[in-house]
Short mmCIF file of C-alpha atoms and ligand atoms in Angstrom, two decimals:
data_model
loop_
_atom_site.label_atom_id
_atom_site.label_comp_id
_atom_site.label_asym_id
_atom_site.label_seq_id
_atom_site.Cartn_x
_atom_site.Cartn_y
_atom_site.Cartn_z
CA UNK X 290 148.57 43.92 67.42
CA UNK X 291 144.52 43.10 66.76
CA UNK X 292 142.80 40.39 67.07
CA UNK X 293 139.95 39.88 64.46
CA UNK X 294 136.85 37.23 64.41
CA UNK X 295 135.08 36.75 61.64
CA UNK X 296 132.20 33.56 60.83
CA UNK X 297 133.05 31.98 57.28
CA UNK X 298 128.86 29.97 56.52
CA UNK X 299 129.41 27.67 53.83
CA UNK X 300 126.03 27.80 51.37
CA UNK X 301 124.73 27.25 48.77
CA UNK X 302 123.60 30.89 46.58
CA UNK X 303 121.91 31.04 43.58
CA UNK X 304 123.44 32.77 40.39
CA UNK X 305 122.80 33.55 37.41
CA UNK X 306 126.60 33.53 34.46
CA UNK X 307 125.94 32.81 31.26
CA UNK X 308 122.33 33.22 30.67
CA UNK X 309 121.95 30.46 33.40
CA UNK X 310 121.06 29.89 36.77
CA UNK X 311 123.32 28.01 39.07
CA UNK X 312 123.39 26.96 42.74
CA UNK X 313 127.29 27.39 43.92
CA UNK X 314 128.34 26.73 47.25
CA UNK X 315 129.70 30.56 48.85
CA UNK X 316 131.05 31.64 52.41
CA UNK X 317 128.47 33.86 53.41
CA UNK X 318 125.98 33.88 50.32
CA UNK X 319 128.93 36.12 48.63
CA UNK X 320 130.96 35.41 45.47
CA UNK X 321 134.16 36.46 45.56
CA UNK X 322 134.01 35.27 49.34
CA UNK X 323 133.92 38.16 51.87
CA UNK X 324 137.85 40.46 51.70
CA UNK X 325 139.17 40.39 54.99
CA UNK X 326 141.51 42.99 55.62
CA UNK X 327 144.45 43.31 58.76
CA UNK X 328 147.38 45.16 59.69
CA UNK X 329 150.59 43.25 59.58
CA UNK X 330 151.03 41.63 62.99
CA UNK X 331 147.13 40.72 63.92
CA UNK X 332 145.33 37.71 64.36
CA UNK X 333 142.60 36.08 62.52
CA UNK X 334 139.59 33.74 63.82
CA UNK X 335 137.66 32.60 61.62
CA UNK X 336 134.90 29.77 62.12
CA UNK X 337 133.76 28.18 59.32
CA UNK X 338 130.18 26.33 59.35
CA UNK X 339 129.58 24.30 57.01
CA UNK X 340 125.52 24.53 56.12
CA UNK X 341 126.70 22.92 52.75
CA UNK X 342 126.51 20.01 51.12
CA UNK X 343 130.12 19.29 50.52
CA UNK X 344 133.08 18.27 52.91
CA UNK X 345 134.79 21.60 52.91
CA UNK X 346 138.41 23.40 54.45
CA UNK X 347 139.92 26.95 54.10
CA UNK X 348 143.26 27.40 53.95
CA UNK X 349 145.12 30.42 53.88
CA UNK X 350 147.14 31.14 50.49
CA UNK X 351 150.01 31.91 51.21
CA UNK X 352 150.04 32.90 55.89
CA UNK X 353 153.21 31.63 56.78
CA UNK X 354 151.56 30.22 59.69
CA UNK X 355 154.13 29.76 61.86
CA UNK X 356 153.36 27.12 64.55
CA UNK X 357 149.75 26.81 63.75
CA UNK X 358 149.89 24.28 61.42
CA UNK X 359 146.50 22.72 62.30
CA UNK X 360 145.44 26.06 61.07
CA UNK X 361 146.76 25.65 57.62
CA UNK X 362 143.83 24.15 55.80
CA UNK X 363 145.00 21.36 53.09
CA UNK X 364 142.10 18.75 53.79
CA UNK X 365 143.76 15.00 55.09
CA UNK X 366 147.26 16.88 54.79
CA UNK X 367 147.20 19.37 58.20
CA UNK X 368 143.08 18.41 59.31
CA UNK X 369 139.76 16.38 58.22
CA UNK X 370 137.70 17.69 56.07
CA UNK X 371 134.60 19.34 58.07
CA UNK X 372 131.39 17.88 57.31
CA UNK X 373 127.89 19.20 56.76
CA UNK X 374 126.83 20.96 59.71
CA UNK X 375 129.81 20.75 61.58
CA UNK X 376 131.88 23.55 62.36
CA UNK X 377 136.16 24.38 62.74
CA UNK X 378 137.77 27.17 64.24
CA UNK X 379 140.93 28.57 62.44
CA UNK X 380 143.40 30.63 64.29
CA UNK X 381 146.35 32.20 63.28
CA UNK X 382 148.76 35.42 63.35
CA UNK X 383 150.11 36.94 60.22
CA UNK X 384 153.22 38.36 60.66
CA UNK X 385 156.04 39.71 58.76
CA UNK X 386 154.24 39.54 55.11
CA UNK X 387 152.51 42.37 53.96
CA UNK X 388 150.48 43.06 50.29
CA UNK X 389 148.27 40.65 48.85
CA UNK X 390 147.06 36.81 49.83
CA UNK X 391 143.97 35.27 49.59
CA UNK X 392 142.07 31.97 51.19
CA UNK X 393 140.30 29.15 48.91
CA UNK X 394 138.61 25.85 50.02
CA UNK X 395 141.07 23.52 49.60
CA UNK X 396 138.93 20.56 49.28
CA UNK X 397 138.04 18.78 46.14
CA UNK X 398 137.49 21.92 43.76
CA UNK X 399 135.42 24.02 45.69
CA UNK X 400 137.76 27.10 45.58
CA UNK X 401 136.08 27.72 41.96
CA UNK X 402 133.57 30.02 43.94
CA UNK X 403 134.63 29.73 47.81
CA UNK X 404 137.37 32.07 47.76
CA UNK X 405 138.17 35.69 48.51
CA UNK X 406 140.95 38.14 49.28
CA UNK X 407 143.02 38.64 52.41
CA UNK X 408 144.21 41.94 52.42
CA UNK X 409 147.68 42.98 54.70
CA UNK X 410 148.33 46.17 55.61
CA UNK X 411 151.72 47.52 56.79
CA UNK X 412 150.59 48.45 60.95
CA UNK X 413 150.54 51.99 61.46
CA UNK X 414 153.60 53.62 63.39
CA UNK X 415 155.57 50.05 62.20
CA UNK X 416 155.36 49.56 58.69
CA UNK X 417 154.75 52.06 55.56
CA UNK X 418 153.78 51.32 51.90
CA UNK X 419 158.01 51.23 51.03
CA UNK X 420 156.47 52.68 47.65
CA UNK X 421 155.55 56.25 48.33
CA UNK X 422 157.95 58.36 49.61
CA UNK X 423 156.40 59.31 53.02
CA UNK X 424 154.91 55.57 53.24
CA UNK X 425 151.36 57.38 52.37
CA UNK X 426 148.28 54.18 51.53
CA UNK X 427 147.62 54.96 47.83
CA UNK X 428 144.76 57.24 46.82
CA UNK X 429 142.48 54.05 46.79
CA UNK X 430 143.24 50.26 46.54
CA UNK X 431 141.25 47.51 44.76
CA UNK X 432 141.12 43.79 44.84
CA UNK X 433 141.09 42.52 41.64
CA UNK X 434 139.98 38.60 41.39
CA UNK X 435 140.49 37.31 38.72
CA UNK X 436 138.63 33.46 38.42
CA UNK X 437 137.40 30.13 36.11
CA UNK X 438 134.10 29.57 35.33
CA UNK X 439 132.13 26.31 34.65
CA UNK X 440 128.73 25.89 33.36
CA UNK X 441 128.18 23.13 35.63
CA UNK X 442 128.81 22.07 38.78
CA UNK X 443 132.91 22.12 39.02
CA UNK X 444 132.34 19.27 41.35
CA UNK X 445 130.51 16.82 39.35
CA UNK X 446 133.67 18.23 36.01
CA UNK X 447 136.15 16.66 38.71
CA UNK X 448 134.23 13.82 39.67
CA UNK X 449 133.66 12.65 35.84
CA UNK X 450 137.13 13.19 35.24
CA UNK X 451 138.27 11.30 38.65
CA UNK X 452 136.12 8.17 37.73
CA UNK X 453 137.05 7.68 33.79
CA UNK X 454 140.52 8.87 34.03
CA UNK X 455 139.85 11.95 31.23
CA UNK X 456 141.27 15.25 31.10
CA UNK X 457 138.06 16.85 32.80
CA UNK X 458 136.22 19.58 30.97
CA UNK X 459 137.22 23.57 30.30
CA UNK X 460 136.17 26.00 31.73
CA UNK X 461 133.69 28.26 29.60
CA UNK X 462 134.47 32.02 31.04
CA UNK X 463 137.07 33.67 33.28
CA UNK X 464 136.09 36.15 35.57
CA UNK X 465 136.92 39.50 37.00
CA UNK X 466 136.16 39.17 40.59
CA UNK X 467 133.12 37.01 40.30
CA UNK X 468 131.86 38.18 36.31
CA UNK X 469 132.46 37.53 33.00
CA UNK X 470 132.01 40.71 31.40
CA UNK X 471 131.31 42.67 27.95
CA UNK X 472 132.97 40.02 25.64
CA UNK X 473 130.37 36.44 27.06
CA UNK X 474 126.72 36.19 26.24
CA UNK X 475 123.89 37.11 28.47
CA UNK X 476 126.79 39.16 30.94
CA UNK X 477 127.25 42.53 29.75
CA UNK X 478 125.04 44.21 32.05
CA UNK X 479 126.77 42.48 35.30
CA UNK X 480 130.31 43.49 33.62
CA UNK X 481 132.56 44.96 36.69
CA UNK X 482 133.55 48.27 36.28
CA UNK X 483 135.89 50.13 38.66
CA UNK X 484 135.26 54.04 38.83
CA UNK X 485 138.17 55.75 39.62
CA UNK X 486 139.34 59.36 39.41
CA UNK X 487 141.81 61.30 36.61
CA UNK X 488 145.29 61.81 38.22
CA UNK X 489 145.55 59.40 41.10
CA UNK X 490 147.60 56.66 41.64
CA UNK X 491 145.97 53.35 42.90
CA UNK X 492 147.17 50.33 44.11
CA UNK X 493 145.55 47.22 42.52
CA UNK X 494 145.36 43.95 43.81
CA UNK X 495 145.84 40.87 41.55
CA UNK X 496 144.82 37.56 42.72
CA UNK X 497 144.72 34.69 40.34
CA UNK X 498 141.76 32.38 41.97
CA UNK X 499 140.69 30.60 37.94
CA UNK X 500 141.27 26.63 39.06
CA UNK X 501 143.80 25.68 35.42
CA UNK X 502 144.48 29.15 34.00
CA UNK X 503 147.46 31.14 33.80
CA UNK X 504 146.64 34.32 32.87
CA UNK X 505 148.24 37.76 30.87
CA UNK X 506 146.25 40.57 32.42
CA UNK X 507 146.24 43.92 30.74
CA UNK X 508 145.13 47.82 30.95
CA UNK X 509 144.08 49.19 27.95
CA UNK X 510 146.29 52.05 27.56
CA UNK X 511 147.92 52.60 31.11
CA UNK X 512 151.31 51.54 32.32
CA UNK X 513 151.21 48.62 34.90
CA UNK X 514 154.15 49.24 37.80
CA UNK X 515 154.62 46.00 39.85
CA UNK X 516 155.45 46.48 43.38
CA UNK X 517 155.06 43.32 44.92
CA UNK X 518 154.13 39.59 44.07
CA UNK X 519 152.26 37.09 46.88
CA UNK X 520 152.69 39.68 49.53
CA UNK X 521 156.60 40.75 49.28
CA UNK X 522 157.48 43.47 47.90
CA UNK X 523 159.67 44.00 45.07
CA UNK X 524 161.61 46.58 43.43
CA UNK X 525 159.35 48.41 41.11
CA UNK X 526 158.72 47.15 37.52
CA UNK X 527 156.95 49.17 34.95
CA UNK X 528 154.91 46.97 32.11
CA UNK X 529 151.99 46.45 30.05
CA UNK X 530 151.69 42.74 30.74
CA UNK X 531 150.94 40.96 33.95
CA UNK X 532 151.00 37.40 34.12
CA UNK X 533 149.75 35.64 37.31
CA UNK X 534 149.80 32.07 37.49
CA UNK X 535 146.62 30.51 40.36
CA UNK X 536 147.67 31.06 43.28
CA UNK X 537 149.94 34.19 42.95
CA UNK X 538 149.55 37.62 43.20
CA UNK X 539 150.46 40.39 42.14
CA UNK X 540 150.42 44.31 43.27
CA UNK X 541 150.62 46.75 40.80
CA UNK X 542 150.06 50.79 40.71
CA UNK X 543 148.58 52.80 38.29
CA UNK X 544 148.06 56.48 37.96
CA UNK X 545 144.85 57.00 35.72
CA UNK X 546 146.99 59.87 33.40
CA UNK X 547 144.80 59.48 30.49
CA UNK X 548 142.30 61.53 28.43
CA UNK X 549 139.08 60.59 30.60
CA UNK X 550 137.02 57.73 29.60
CA UNK X 551 137.02 53.89 29.75
CA UNK X 552 139.47 51.26 29.41
CA UNK X 553 139.44 47.96 29.46
CA UNK X 554 141.50 45.69 31.43
CA UNK X 555 141.37 42.21 29.90
CA UNK X 556 142.67 38.59 31.09
CA UNK X 557 142.94 35.51 28.86
CA UNK X 558 145.20 31.99 29.07
CA UNK X 559 148.87 31.57 28.44
CA UNK X 560 148.36 28.22 27.93
CA UNK X 561 152.27 26.46 27.44
CA UNK X 562 151.41 23.22 26.68
CA UNK X 563 150.76 22.50 23.48
CA UNK X 564 148.02 20.38 22.34
CA UNK X 565 146.27 20.62 25.38
CA UNK X 566 142.98 22.62 25.36
CA UNK X 567 142.38 25.53 27.15
CA UNK X 568 139.80 28.22 27.79
CA UNK X 569 140.54 30.33 24.79
CA UNK X 570 137.79 33.17 26.26
CA UNK X 571 138.69 36.97 27.16
CA UNK X 572 137.13 38.48 30.19
CA UNK X 573 136.99 41.98 30.99
CA UNK X 574 136.01 44.60 33.61
CA UNK X 575 136.10 47.96 33.03
CA UNK X 576 138.04 50.79 34.08
CA UNK X 577 135.59 54.19 34.08
CA UNK X 578 136.98 57.85 34.72
CA UNK X 579 134.76 59.40 31.89
CA UNK X 580 134.31 62.91 32.54
CA UNK X 581 131.72 63.63 30.34
CA UNK X 582 128.50 61.63 28.67
CA UNK X 583 130.52 61.71 25.55
CA UNK X 584 133.47 59.71 26.81
CA UNK X 585 131.17 57.76 28.67
CA UNK X 586 129.34 56.35 25.82
CA UNK X 587 132.57 55.69 23.58
CA UNK X 588 132.98 52.08 24.05
CA UNK X 589 136.27 51.00 25.81
CA UNK X 590 139.70 50.51 24.77
CA UNK X 591 140.59 47.25 24.01
CA UNK X 592 144.44 46.60 25.85
CA UNK X 593 146.54 44.18 23.04
CA UNK X 594 146.93 40.64 24.74
CA UNK X 595 150.07 38.37 24.09
CA UNK X 596 148.89 35.01 21.62
CA UNK X 597 147.77 32.69 24.40
CA UNK X 598 151.12 30.98 23.97
CA UNK X 599 153.71 33.91 24.48
CA UNK X 600 155.73 31.84 26.81
CA UNK X 601 158.92 34.61 25.78
CA UNK X 602 156.35 37.78 27.35
CA UNK X 603 155.56 34.99 29.85
CA UNK X 604 158.67 34.49 30.98
CA UNK X 605 160.14 38.53 30.79
CA UNK X 606 157.94 39.58 32.43
CA UNK X 607 158.40 36.96 35.83
CA UNK X 608 162.24 36.67 35.66
CA UNK X 609 161.96 40.45 35.63
CA UNK X 610 160.56 40.43 39.66
CA UNK X 611 162.89 41.61 42.03
CA UNK X 612 163.25 41.63 45.96
CA UNK X 613 162.95 45.08 46.74
CA UNK X 614 165.41 44.43 49.96
CA UNK X 615 168.48 42.20 49.71
CA UNK X 616 168.47 38.33 50.30
CA UNK X 617 168.19 36.88 53.61
CA UNK X 618 170.22 33.56 52.72
CA UNK X 619 171.90 31.83 55.17
CA UNK X 620 175.27 30.15 53.03
CA UNK X 621 175.31 27.38 53.47
CA UNK X 622 173.00 24.27 51.48
CA UNK X 623 171.77 21.52 53.84
CA UNK X 624 169.06 19.73 51.72
CA UNK X 625 170.15 19.56 48.33
CA UNK X 626 166.48 18.42 46.82
CA UNK X 627 165.65 17.70 43.08
CA UNK X 628 162.69 17.21 42.21
CA UNK X 629 160.78 16.49 38.86
CA UNK X 630 157.91 17.66 38.07
CA UNK X 631 154.99 16.72 35.19
CA UNK X 632 151.95 15.05 34.25
CA UNK X 633 151.86 11.25 32.78
CA UNK X 634 149.33 8.56 32.28
CA UNK X 635 148.38 5.63 34.31
CA UNK X 636 147.97 2.03 32.83
CA UNK X 637 143.88 1.35 33.02
CA UNK X 638 143.59 -1.51 35.38
CA UNK X 639 142.64 -4.85 33.45
CA UNK X 640 138.71 -5.02 31.80
CA UNK X 641 138.14 -0.95 32.50
CA UNK X 642 137.81 1.22 29.79
CA UNK X 643 139.80 4.98 30.49
CA UNK X 644 139.02 7.83 28.85
CA UNK X 645 142.66 9.17 29.14
CA UNK X 646 144.72 8.80 25.71
CA UNK X 647 145.23 5.62 24.15
CA UNK X 648 143.26 3.94 27.15
CA UNK X 649 144.85 5.61 30.00
CA UNK X 650 144.71 7.44 33.01
CA UNK X 651 146.05 10.90 33.60
CA UNK X 652 148.23 11.00 36.39
CA UNK X 653 150.71 13.35 37.31
CA UNK X 654 153.67 13.20 39.65
CA UNK X 655 156.60 14.49 41.58
CA UNK X 656 160.15 12.44 41.13
CA UNK X 657 157.66 9.98 40.04
CA UNK X 658 155.64 9.38 42.84
CA UNK X 659 151.78 10.13 42.26
CA UNK X 660 150.40 12.07 45.60
CA UNK X 661 148.00 9.78 46.95
CA UNK X 662 145.62 11.82 49.91
CA UNK X 663 145.15 9.47 52.93
CA UNK X 664 141.38 9.35 54.03
CA UNK X 665 141.38 7.81 57.53
CA UNK X 666 143.06 10.42 59.31
CA UNK X 667 145.16 13.65 58.35
CA UNK X 668 149.29 13.34 57.71
CA UNK X 669 149.85 15.79 60.53
CA UNK X 670 147.42 13.95 62.94
CA UNK X 671 148.81 10.93 62.14
CA UNK X 672 152.36 12.85 63.12
CA UNK X 673 151.18 14.12 66.33
CA UNK X 674 150.08 11.36 66.84
CA UNK X 675 153.08 8.83 66.51
CA UNK X 676 151.29 6.80 64.23
CA UNK X 677 151.65 7.16 60.65
CA UNK X 678 151.87 3.46 60.10
CA UNK X 679 149.95 2.44 57.19
CA UNK X 680 148.98 6.77 56.89
CA UNK X 681 152.10 8.21 54.98
CA UNK X 682 155.96 7.02 54.52
CA UNK X 683 158.64 9.07 55.32
CA UNK X 684 160.88 7.88 51.97
CA UNK X 685 160.22 10.43 49.02
CA UNK X 686 162.84 10.35 47.28
CA UNK X 687 165.55 13.06 47.16
CA UNK X 688 166.11 13.15 43.86
CA UNK X 689 164.41 11.44 41.03
CA UNK X 690 164.74 7.36 40.65
CA UNK X 691 165.47 7.43 36.61
CA UNK X 692 167.79 10.02 34.59
CA UNK X 693 167.08 10.82 31.48
CA UNK X 694 166.22 13.99 29.00
CA UNK X 695 163.00 15.03 31.38
CA UNK X 696 162.21 17.68 28.66
CA UNK X 697 162.54 15.54 25.05
CA UNK X 698 159.34 15.16 23.53
CA UNK X 699 158.51 11.76 23.02
CA UNK X 700 160.60 10.19 25.79
CA UNK X 701 158.82 6.27 26.24
CA UNK X 702 156.50 6.55 29.00
CA UNK X 703 158.16 2.64 30.46
CA UNK X 704 160.88 5.06 31.26
CA UNK X 705 158.18 7.19 33.39
CA UNK X 706 155.62 5.34 34.76
CA UNK X 707 154.34 7.01 38.24
CA UNK X 708 153.59 4.98 41.14
CA UNK X 709 150.97 6.04 43.59
CA UNK X 710 151.52 6.56 47.33
CA UNK X 711 151.52 8.54 50.31
CA UNK X 712 154.90 9.77 50.73
CA UNK X 713 156.55 12.80 52.89
CA UNK X 714 160.31 14.40 52.76
CA UNK X 715 161.88 14.43 56.38
CA UNK X 716 163.33 18.29 57.05
CA UNK X 717 165.28 19.16 60.38
CA UNK X 718 164.25 21.68 62.43
CA UNK X 719 166.34 24.62 60.77
CA UNK X 720 167.78 23.36 57.92
CA UNK X 721 168.74 25.30 54.54
CA UNK X 722 167.49 24.24 51.58
CA UNK X 723 167.53 23.68 48.03
CA UNK X 724 165.10 22.51 45.54
CA UNK X 725 165.55 22.23 41.86
CA UNK X 726 162.12 22.20 39.99
CA UNK X 727 162.26 20.66 36.99
CA UNK X 728 159.58 20.17 34.46
CA UNK X 729 159.07 16.59 32.13
CA UNK X 730 157.87 16.77 28.89
CA UNK X 731 155.84 13.07 29.70
CA UNK X 732 152.57 13.86 27.73
CA UNK X 733 153.16 17.26 27.47
CA UNK X 734 155.63 20.29 28.93
CA UNK X 735 153.76 23.05 30.46
CA UNK X 736 154.43 26.03 32.79
CA UNK X 737 153.57 24.24 36.18
CA UNK X 738 152.83 26.87 38.83
CA UNK X 739 154.33 25.46 42.33
CA UNK X 740 153.36 25.69 45.63
CA UNK X 741 154.44 25.23 48.98
CA UNK X 742 152.44 25.85 52.38
CA UNK X 743 153.84 27.36 55.44
CA UNK X 744 156.57 28.76 53.53
CA UNK X 745 157.84 31.58 51.57
CA UNK X 746 160.79 30.73 49.24
CA UNK X 747 163.53 32.75 47.37
CA UNK X 748 163.76 31.85 42.99
CA UNK X 749 166.94 31.88 42.65
CA UNK X 750 167.29 31.32 38.33
CA UNK X 751 165.23 29.63 36.20
CA UNK X 752 165.30 28.79 32.84
CA UNK X 753 164.67 26.01 30.25
CA UNK X 754 165.90 22.11 29.24
CA UNK X 755 167.37 20.23 31.59
CA UNK X 756 169.13 21.56 34.48
CA UNK X 757 172.89 21.54 34.66
CA UNK X 758 174.13 22.20 37.85
CA UNK X 759 177.72 22.81 36.47
CA UNK X 760 176.42 25.90 34.39
CA UNK X 761 173.46 26.77 36.09
CA UNK X 762 174.61 27.83 39.47
CA UNK X 763 176.34 30.15 38.46
CA UNK X 764 173.02 32.29 37.34
CA UNK X 765 171.35 31.97 40.71
CA UNK X 766 170.64 35.43 42.04
CA UNK X 767 171.80 35.30 45.68
CA UNK X 768 171.37 39.16 45.49
CA UNK X 769 167.46 40.41 45.36
CA UNK X 770 165.42 37.08 44.49
CA UNK X 771 161.65 37.46 44.41
CA UNK X 772 160.53 35.81 47.25
CA UNK X 773 157.41 33.92 46.91
CA UNK X 774 154.96 31.26 47.81
CA UNK X 775 154.40 29.71 44.14
CA UNK X 776 156.21 29.86 41.49
CA UNK X 777 155.84 28.88 37.73
CA UNK X 778 158.11 26.47 36.61
CA UNK X 779 158.64 27.38 33.28
CA UNK X 780 157.44 24.65 30.45
CA UNK X 781 160.18 22.17 29.84
CA UNK X 782 162.24 23.79 32.08
CA UNK X 783 163.09 24.51 35.12
CA UNK X 784 163.03 26.39 38.59
CA UNK X 785 165.32 26.56 41.89
CA UNK X 786 164.10 27.48 45.24
CA UNK X 787 165.67 28.49 48.38
CA UNK X 788 164.14 28.53 52.16
CA UNK X 789 164.67 27.62 55.70
CA UNK X 790 162.86 24.95 57.12
CA UNK X 791 161.64 26.94 60.10
CA UNK X 792 157.69 26.39 60.69
CA UNK X 793 157.84 22.90 61.96
CA UNK X 794 154.25 20.72 60.80
CA UNK X 795 153.09 19.35 57.81
CA UNK X 796 153.52 20.97 54.55
CA UNK X 797 152.11 20.05 51.13
CA UNK X 798 153.76 21.56 48.04
CA UNK X 799 152.02 21.00 44.68
CA UNK X 800 151.45 22.06 41.85
CA UNK X 801 148.27 24.95 41.97
CA UNK X 802 146.53 23.86 38.66
CA UNK X 803 144.05 21.95 40.67
CA UNK X 804 143.16 19.23 37.36
CA UNK X 805 147.29 18.68 38.84
CA UNK X 806 146.80 18.23 41.84
CA UNK X 807 143.39 15.86 41.48
CA UNK X 808 146.02 13.88 39.78
CA UNK X 809 148.68 13.53 42.13
CA UNK X 810 151.21 16.33 41.08
CA UNK X 811 152.14 17.17 44.68
CA UNK X 812 154.24 16.08 47.79
CA UNK X 813 154.36 17.46 51.71
CA UNK X 814 157.48 17.96 53.27
CA UNK X 815 157.39 17.09 57.42
CA UNK X 816 159.33 20.05 59.19
CA UNK X 817 160.62 18.56 62.82
CA UNK X 818 161.26 20.36 65.70
CA UNK X 819 164.68 21.22 67.04
CA UNK X 820 164.29 19.39 69.81
CA UNK X 821 161.98 16.39 69.65
CA UNK X 822 159.48 15.94 67.07
CA UNK X 823 156.68 18.85 66.57
CA UNK X 824 157.18 19.97 70.56
CA UNK X 825 156.42 23.68 69.88
CA UNK X 826 153.55 23.23 68.02
CA UNK X 827 150.47 22.95 70.30
CA UNK X 828 147.90 20.02 70.65
CA UNK X 829 145.55 19.77 68.02
CA UNK X 830 142.47 22.22 68.70
CA UNK X 831 139.48 20.48 70.51
CA UNK X 832 137.55 20.53 67.69
CA UNK X 833 139.56 19.72 65.03
CA UNK X 834 137.25 17.31 62.39
CA UNK X 835 138.09 13.65 62.94
CA UNK X 836 137.46 11.59 59.38
CU1 C2O Z 142 145.72 27.97 47.52
CU2 C2O Z 142 146.69 23.96 48.66
O1 C2O Z 142 146.96 25.85 47.55
#
């Protein structure tokens, strides 16, 4: 296995989108940021140098980070932010994972522009692409980052919302590799174009890097065969539409077997929440294998995308994914957890005016706890140093404090008023964990893409309504469940996941819609070491930033 060294300089760059010039935060002046390409088993050493004007951290989304928790990146969870003028070096090995992951800033809303692909290829002589009989790589591999663009500084968008308690502005465009495409003002000439060859089969590596928008994706005239998701292989699944939630990746084979020409790839929102505003625009890119100037001058064919609220199509897609191989699951369950996930409202403090509905502030929670980041030290540092007092408490509840019909419309808000807190749930090293994630409908039911740091997990089942152990347990797929790092908990429904707590450290779990993590839809697992606590997690690196 090799070791790769990279320098990521966080710096401002000027770009023009939607007719206006903006100064945005980037890595090395690139937007989207540089793609990292490695082989399974390789190590990465990435020195992040902050020459920008905001605090920043970088997270390697989906990388297991076995015993390298100091390199995971979420601010105030595993490290304090890298301040302007400072630097920090992340060191980790990517083992046992193949496919597409990504990296992104994990600080405020900087990830809107600070993100890039992390591509993990099979290691020559050791592993091979499973979808080719000879294990040969596809003719071409194309990383496709889907994103979201605001016509103002995204940091200002979230700051304004946090101050008033209101919902932040929705984005002004969706993007493919940083470009909105033909359907937006002033954007046509910069539309992302992928030149491809007639007859070839290519591997498209989709990453949903949008902040708040789940996306339907289609390619006009072409069938897509899903072969992987979140850097785990799936059984080949052919479809005309993908649904990718923020945080998720999907690897797809496409054969360019249509009449030579130009074909639109298009993406637009899957918006599951009723009455909640969303970016209702459509981003496009062009796949071009026109053979002559005549087929190249015709306007590209447009795919049909599902309606924005087509939950049936979204659910069909996600529930049809199966793990390529048989699951390796322990037969026992040591920790049986039930966490509610949802958006609620805080009362406005006395004498204040708040921007949420009926003079409230938006809040979101898991098991009624609205997560608050510490500010003086990270949770991992406090735990490692044995100085957790005043930083966090280990009393995150294993079950919701109140039982009621979680998915009913118009439940009384009094039933469910979240309490702010920095609480972790302690897991014994090696524990087999089953976690029911139950969506709630206090403010509005919504599909929540829940992401766990430091772990992949199996998705055993999902469904609508309230999870009922008596009947729903029979639906568990213990044979070939998909393995992912981000699961979409269906709107007004539930998902059940399983993992073994084999990675000591402090691991954030949160909704990957940034507006929800801003409102507190997060918690952290503290996974102990087998012997004493964290004895085999190495000491913090000397350059770990302090608060
Ligand atoms: Cu991709 Cu905590 O994030």
